[in-house]
Amino acid sequence: MLKIENLTKTFGNHQALDHISTTFPENKTTVIVGPSGSGKSTLLRSLNFLEKPESGHYHFDDLDIDLSKPVSSSTILNIRRQTEMVFQGYNLFPHLSVIKNVMEGPIYVLHKDRATAKKEAAELLAKVGLAEKADVYPAQLSGGQAQRVAIARSLAMHPEYIFLDEPTSALDPELELEVLKVLLQIAKEKQSMIIVTHNLAFAKQVADKIIFVEDGKILFDGSEPDFFGTN
Ligand code: ADP
Ligand code: ADP
């Protein structure tokens, strides 16, 4: 379980996160919403140390990190193993086929043998609806397809949590829908996820928990039905 207490992050004289405390339950989808510039992205990035908060505590399973002290790179690497950030699809390796993009992490980081990695990658591509694209190169994919490969690639690492920052912001509406469908399916399978999105209709469908951030503070922290007033 991932939990933060009194987390603060300042850029210059701007307090992007102001003593934020919350938990991100396992096997559930937590969605972070709020106006542009409210600190959503900074919060998500702080959770795997793409940003280093100045103070507060960070708990991950048995780990308790005092954020006011330096955090070792081995600790950060361990956390990143368990918290895969899905970057927009253009982060794929352009010189590798789609299936090799998915196999890379399991082979070189998890030390799986090639055959096992390939079998699993093929299964994951089928899950995201791209079985027939295994052997093409990223440049031949639409934005929505590339984003689904990026999702398959994170799943292949079997992280405890998957983080997504505006996973469809770069996509046309019809391509957005195919990515959202895949995420809804993954949420149903109880993969722990933390998603930043401005798409409230999607948030309502996918979220177990909603965090509403405004001006670096959490103004709502609770269940999806409580947030949308459908309880
Ligand atoms: P959101 O994701 O809600 O749009 P962000 O977390 O990206 O908000 O940004 C929160 C605030 O922090 C904004 O005012 C933004 O300009 C500022 N900010 C974010 N990253 C940086 C940075 N690297 N340097 C300076 N200011 C930043
Ligand atoms: P998002 O769309 O996720 O809110 P942005 O597009 O605002 O993110 O920011 C993209 C990158 O620029 C991030 O690495 C963020 O830290 C940085 N950034 C955001 N706002 C500022 C800022 N005011 N000054 C410097 N860097 C910033």
Tab-separated table of C-alpha atoms and ligand atoms in Angstrom:
chain	number	residue	atom	x	y	z
A	1	MET	CA	0.000	0.000	0.000
A	2	LEU	CA	1.170	3.461	-0.927
A	3	LYS	CA	0.592	6.288	1.499
A	4	ILE	CA	1.864	9.853	1.845
A	5	GLU	CA	1.764	12.208	4.818
A	6	ASN	CA	2.244	15.976	4.805
A	7	LEU	CA	3.991	15.937	1.464
A	8	THR	CA	5.189	19.334	0.245
A	9	LYS	CA	6.789	20.403	-3.042
A	10	THR	CA	7.817	23.941	-3.925
A	11	PHE	CA	9.001	25.307	-7.281
A	12	GLY	CA	10.803	28.583	-6.600
A	13	ASN	CA	8.331	30.459	-4.431
A	14	HIS	CA	5.306	28.501	-5.674
A	15	GLN	CA	4.027	25.785	-3.354
A	16	ALA	CA	2.814	23.175	-5.842
A	17	LEU	CA	1.890	20.664	-3.110
A	18	ASP	CA	0.891	21.937	0.312
A	19	HIS	CA	1.015	19.276	3.027
A	20	ILE	CA	-0.773	16.547	1.108
A	21	SER	CA	-1.788	13.367	2.941
A	22	THR	CA	-3.629	10.459	1.399
A	23	THR	CA	-3.535	6.747	0.649
A	24	PHE	CA	-3.633	4.887	-2.649
A	25	PRO	CA	-5.364	1.570	-1.962
A	26	GLU	CA	-4.145	-1.646	-3.533
A	27	ASN	CA	-6.161	-3.399	-6.237
A	28	LYS	CA	-8.098	-0.195	-6.803
A	29	THR	CA	-8.029	2.718	-9.203
A	30	THR	CA	-7.457	6.147	-7.698
A	31	VAL	CA	-8.178	9.079	-9.981
A	32	ILE	CA	-6.685	12.529	-9.366
A	33	VAL	CA	-8.762	15.398	-10.752
A	34	GLY	CA	-8.639	19.181	-10.427
A	35	PRO	CA	-8.039	22.355	-12.411
A	36	SER	CA	-5.015	22.837	-14.645
A	37	GLY	CA	-1.952	23.856	-12.632
A	38	SER	CA	-3.399	22.554	-9.343
A	39	GLY	CA	-0.538	20.100	-8.733
A	40	LYS	CA	-1.962	16.795	-10.057
A	41	SER	CA	1.007	15.982	-12.235
A	42	THR	CA	3.481	17.029	-9.528
A	43	LEU	CA	1.690	14.757	-7.059
A	44	LEU	CA	1.833	11.767	-9.403
A	45	ARG	CA	5.465	12.450	-10.320
A	46	SER	CA	6.374	12.740	-6.626
A	47	LEU	CA	5.032	9.243	-6.032
A	48	ASN	CA	7.861	7.706	-8.022
A	49	PHE	CA	10.440	10.416	-7.382
A	50	LEU	CA	10.411	12.054	-10.798
A	51	GLU	CA	9.971	15.043	-8.468
A	52	LYS	CA	11.590	15.110	-5.052
A	53	PRO	CA	9.259	16.556	-2.404
A	54	GLU	CA	10.965	18.654	0.308
A	55	SER	CA	9.170	17.258	3.291
A	56	GLY	CA	6.662	14.727	4.493
A	57	HIS	CA	6.642	10.965	4.704
A	58	TYR	CA	6.296	8.358	1.994
A	59	HIS	CA	5.181	4.856	2.871
A	60	PHE	CA	5.301	1.958	0.473
A	61	ASP	CA	4.560	-1.438	2.010
A	62	ASP	CA	7.227	-1.695	4.749
A	63	LEU	CA	9.207	1.274	3.501
A	64	ASP	CA	8.931	4.557	5.460
A	65	ILE	CA	10.838	7.422	3.862
A	66	ASP	CA	11.412	10.775	5.527
A	67	LEU	CA	11.234	13.091	2.514
A	68	SER	CA	13.181	15.858	4.220
A	69	LYS	CA	16.282	13.649	3.904
A	70	PRO	CA	18.060	12.515	0.734
A	71	VAL	CA	16.624	9.330	-0.783
A	72	SER	CA	19.140	6.809	-2.127
A	73	SER	CA	19.053	5.919	-5.809
A	74	SER	CA	18.668	2.213	-4.961
A	75	THR	CA	15.535	3.032	-2.954
A	76	ILE	CA	14.197	5.072	-5.864
A	77	LEU	CA	14.955	2.236	-8.294
A	78	ASN	CA	13.121	-0.208	-6.050
A	79	ILE	CA	10.111	2.076	-5.908
A	80	ARG	CA	10.132	2.538	-9.688
A	81	ARG	CA	10.096	-1.243	-10.128
A	82	GLN	CA	6.805	-1.257	-8.275
A	83	THR	CA	5.344	1.920	-9.757
A	84	GLU	CA	5.420	1.993	-13.536
A	85	MET	CA	4.739	5.384	-15.076
A	86	VAL	CA	3.061	5.091	-18.474
A	87	PHE	CA	4.488	7.872	-20.581
A	88	GLN	CA	2.764	8.940	-23.774
A	89	GLY	CA	3.267	6.432	-26.591
A	90	TYR	CA	6.094	8.374	-28.228
A	91	ASN	CA	8.357	6.967	-25.533
A	92	LEU	CA	8.499	3.640	-27.405
A	93	PHE	CA	11.819	2.521	-28.911
A	94	PRO	CA	11.452	3.428	-32.612
A	95	HIS	CA	13.958	0.836	-33.871
A	96	LEU	CA	12.200	-2.117	-32.188
A	97	SER	CA	9.029	-3.866	-33.301
A	98	VAL	CA	5.959	-3.523	-31.094
A	99	ILE	CA	6.389	-6.932	-29.472
A	100	LYS	CA	10.098	-6.310	-28.822
A	101	ASN	CA	9.170	-3.038	-27.139
A	102	VAL	CA	7.029	-5.031	-24.723
A	103	MET	CA	9.669	-7.787	-24.241
A	104	GLU	CA	12.579	-5.458	-23.509
A	105	GLY	CA	11.879	-4.725	-19.816
A	106	PRO	CA	11.030	-8.316	-18.841
A	107	ILE	CA	14.230	-9.599	-20.514
A	108	TYR	CA	16.735	-6.955	-19.430
A	109	VAL	CA	15.266	-5.861	-16.106
A	110	LEU	CA	13.339	-8.899	-14.839
A	111	HIS	CA	15.782	-11.351	-16.514
A	112	LYS	CA	13.070	-13.480	-18.075
A	113	ASP	CA	14.057	-15.830	-20.860
A	114	ARG	CA	13.179	-14.751	-24.387
A	115	ALA	CA	10.497	-17.360	-25.012
A	116	THR	CA	8.637	-16.567	-21.794
A	117	ALA	CA	8.911	-12.833	-22.417
A	118	LYS	CA	7.629	-13.262	-25.967
A	119	LYS	CA	4.665	-15.385	-24.949
A	120	GLU	CA	3.669	-12.932	-22.258
A	121	ALA	CA	4.151	-9.931	-24.551
A	122	ALA	CA	1.874	-11.550	-27.146
A	123	GLU	CA	-0.786	-12.117	-24.475
A	124	LEU	CA	-0.532	-8.499	-23.318
A	125	LEU	CA	-0.785	-7.189	-26.885
A	126	ALA	CA	-3.939	-9.271	-27.294
A	127	LYS	CA	-5.287	-7.796	-24.064
A	128	VAL	CA	-4.828	-4.238	-25.369
A	129	GLY	CA	-6.337	-5.230	-28.733
A	130	LEU	CA	-3.115	-5.150	-30.760
A	131	ALA	CA	-2.261	-8.808	-31.391
A	132	GLU	CA	-2.021	-8.132	-35.129
A	133	LYS	CA	0.475	-5.258	-34.639
A	134	ALA	CA	3.173	-7.357	-32.920
A	135	ASP	CA	5.670	-7.105	-35.768
A	136	VAL	CA	5.160	-3.537	-36.949
A	137	TYR	CA	7.271	-0.571	-35.832
A	138	PRO	CA	6.012	2.240	-33.579
A	139	ALA	CA	6.046	4.773	-36.445
A	140	GLN	CA	3.310	2.728	-38.143
A	141	LEU	CA	0.924	3.010	-35.185
A	142	SER	CA	-1.789	5.572	-34.503
A	143	GLY	CA	-1.434	7.599	-31.303
A	144	GLY	CA	-4.040	5.435	-29.582
A	145	GLN	CA	-2.287	2.230	-30.622
A	146	ALA	CA	1.085	3.549	-29.438
A	147	GLN	CA	-0.465	4.459	-26.117
A	148	ARG	CA	-1.891	0.936	-25.769
A	149	VAL	CA	1.553	-0.535	-26.471
A	150	ALA	CA	2.936	1.735	-23.725
A	151	ILE	CA	0.278	0.310	-21.386
A	152	ALA	CA	1.141	-3.281	-22.373
A	153	ARG	CA	4.789	-2.484	-21.748
A	154	SER	CA	4.071	-1.333	-18.186
A	155	LEU	CA	1.881	-4.357	-17.474
A	156	ALA	CA	4.726	-6.631	-18.599
A	157	MET	CA	6.785	-5.353	-15.656
A	158	HIS	CA	4.135	-6.546	-13.170
A	159	PRO	CA	4.369	-3.437	-11.018
A	160	GLU	CA	2.265	-3.071	-7.915
A	161	TYR	CA	0.939	0.252	-9.257
A	162	ILE	CA	0.588	1.729	-12.710
A	163	PHE	CA	0.655	5.542	-12.935
A	164	LEU	CA	-0.896	7.397	-15.870
A	165	ASP	CA	-0.703	11.169	-16.364
A	166	GLU	CA	-3.437	12.341	-18.748
A	167	PRO	CA	-3.171	9.107	-20.733
A	168	THR	CA	-5.300	10.354	-23.601
A	169	SER	CA	-4.617	14.089	-23.704
A	170	ALA	CA	-2.751	13.830	-27.011
A	171	LEU	CA	-5.448	11.763	-28.751
A	172	ASP	CA	-8.458	12.445	-30.968
A	173	PRO	CA	-11.760	11.448	-29.339
A	174	GLU	CA	-12.212	8.174	-31.261
A	175	LEU	CA	-8.672	7.051	-30.416
A	176	GLU	CA	-9.158	8.193	-26.826
A	177	LEU	CA	-12.084	5.813	-26.462
A	178	GLU	CA	-10.056	2.714	-27.363
A	179	VAL	CA	-7.417	3.599	-24.758
A	180	LEU	CA	-10.048	4.276	-22.085
A	181	LYS	CA	-11.708	0.915	-22.798
A	182	VAL	CA	-8.405	-0.864	-22.204
A	183	LEU	CA	-7.887	1.001	-18.920
A	184	LEU	CA	-11.409	0.128	-17.764
A	185	GLN	CA	-10.658	-3.539	-18.445
A	186	ILE	CA	-7.361	-3.383	-16.536
A	187	ALA	CA	-9.109	-1.683	-13.601
A	188	LYS	CA	-11.675	-4.496	-13.571
A	189	GLU	CA	-8.832	-6.977	-13.208
A	190	LYS	CA	-7.829	-5.198	-9.969
A	191	GLN	CA	-4.529	-3.799	-11.149
A	192	SER	CA	-3.716	-0.928	-8.748
A	193	MET	CA	-3.651	2.301	-10.748
A	194	ILE	CA	-3.314	6.014	-10.134
A	195	ILE	CA	-4.600	8.122	-13.011
A	196	VAL	CA	-4.515	11.882	-13.540
A	197	THR	CA	-7.286	12.897	-15.932
A	198	HIS	CA	-9.483	15.837	-16.812
A	199	ASN	CA	-12.073	13.458	-18.300
A	200	LEU	CA	-14.725	13.319	-15.580
A	201	ALA	CA	-16.947	10.839	-17.434
A	202	PHE	CA	-14.008	8.426	-17.579
A	203	ALA	CA	-13.097	9.189	-13.938
A	204	LYS	CA	-16.628	8.263	-12.891
A	205	GLN	CA	-16.451	4.967	-14.773
A	206	VAL	CA	-12.978	3.853	-13.767
A	207	ALA	CA	-12.407	5.249	-10.258
A	208	ASP	CA	-12.816	3.487	-6.964
A	209	LYS	CA	-11.371	6.510	-5.236
A	210	ILE	CA	-11.233	10.172	-6.261
A	211	ILE	CA	-8.790	12.824	-5.074
A	212	PHE	CA	-9.683	16.391	-6.022
A	213	VAL	CA	-6.698	18.733	-5.908
A	214	GLU	CA	-6.884	22.512	-6.038
A	215	ASP	CA	-4.037	24.939	-5.491
A	216	GLY	CA	-1.776	22.194	-4.110
A	217	LYS	CA	-4.297	20.982	-1.536
A	218	ILE	CA	-6.632	18.007	-1.419
A	219	LEU	CA	-10.209	19.305	-1.279
A	220	PHE	CA	-11.911	15.920	-1.656
A	221	ASP	CA	-10.625	12.466	-0.833
A	222	GLY	CA	-13.182	9.690	-0.958
A	223	SER	CA	-15.192	7.221	-2.962
A	224	GLU	CA	-16.327	7.768	-6.540
A	225	PRO	CA	-20.068	7.753	-5.635
A	226	ASP	CA	-19.480	10.293	-2.848
A	227	PHE	CA	-17.599	12.588	-5.225
A	228	PHE	CA	-20.244	12.458	-7.932
A	229	GLY	CA	-23.120	12.578	-5.425
A	230	THR	CA	-24.626	9.339	-6.698
A	231	ASN	CA	-24.618	7.638	-3.296
B	1	ADP	P1	-1.455	19.999	-13.051
B	1	ADP	O1	-0.902	18.640	-13.323
B	1	ADP	O2	-2.577	19.996	-12.038
B	1	ADP	O3	-1.808	20.756	-14.272
B	1	ADP	P2	1.248	20.565	-12.256
B	1	ADP	O4	1.522	19.606	-11.159
B	1	ADP	O5	1.794	20.291	-13.601
B	1	ADP	O6	-0.307	20.854	-12.318
B	1	ADP	O7	1.790	21.984	-11.816
B	1	ADP	C1	1.455	22.567	-10.562
B	1	ADP	C2	2.094	23.939	-10.479
B	1	ADP	O8	3.498	23.777	-10.367
B	1	ADP	C3	1.850	24.795	-11.700
B	1	ADP	O9	1.747	26.130	-11.254
B	1	ADP	C4	3.099	24.585	-12.542
B	1	ADP	O10	3.378	25.664	-13.372
B	1	ADP	C5	4.154	24.426	-11.460
B	1	ADP	N1	5.252	23.551	-11.901
B	1	ADP	C6	5.166	22.255	-12.249
B	1	ADP	N2	6.371	21.752	-12.584
B	1	ADP	C7	7.243	22.791	-12.446
B	1	ADP	C8	8.651	22.923	-12.637
B	1	ADP	N3	9.418	21.897	-13.029
B	1	ADP	N4	9.199	24.131	-12.402
B	1	ADP	C9	8.453	25.166	-12.000
B	1	ADP	N5	7.130	25.116	-11.780
B	1	ADP	C10	6.528	23.939	-12.009
B	2	ADP	P1	1.180	18.400	-17.341
B	2	ADP	O1	0.596	18.574	-18.703
B	2	ADP	O2	1.418	16.994	-16.967
B	2	ADP	O3	0.498	19.210	-16.267
B	2	ADP	P2	3.117	20.313	-18.086
B	2	ADP	O4	2.922	20.226	-19.546
B	2	ADP	O5	2.552	21.438	-17.293
B	2	ADP	O6	2.665	18.961	-17.417
B	2	ADP	O7	4.665	20.225	-17.759
B	2	ADP	C1	5.524	19.419	-18.497
B	2	ADP	C2	6.910	19.524	-17.899
B	2	ADP	O8	7.261	20.882	-17.677
B	2	ADP	C3	7.038	18.862	-16.536
B	2	ADP	O9	8.309	18.239	-16.470
B	2	ADP	C4	6.941	19.975	-15.540
B	2	ADP	O10	7.665	19.675	-14.368
B	2	ADP	C5	7.547	21.137	-16.304
B	2	ADP	N1	6.909	22.410	-15.943
B	2	ADP	C6	5.600	22.656	-15.775
B	2	ADP	N2	5.371	23.922	-15.421
B	2	ADP	C7	6.595	24.517	-15.379
B	2	ADP	C8	7.044	25.833	-15.078
B	2	ADP	N3	6.201	26.798	-14.714
B	2	ADP	N4	8.377	26.059	-15.130
B	2	ADP	C9	9.225	25.110	-15.464
B	2	ADP	N5	8.867	23.834	-15.753
B	2	ADP	C10	7.569	23.546	-15.709
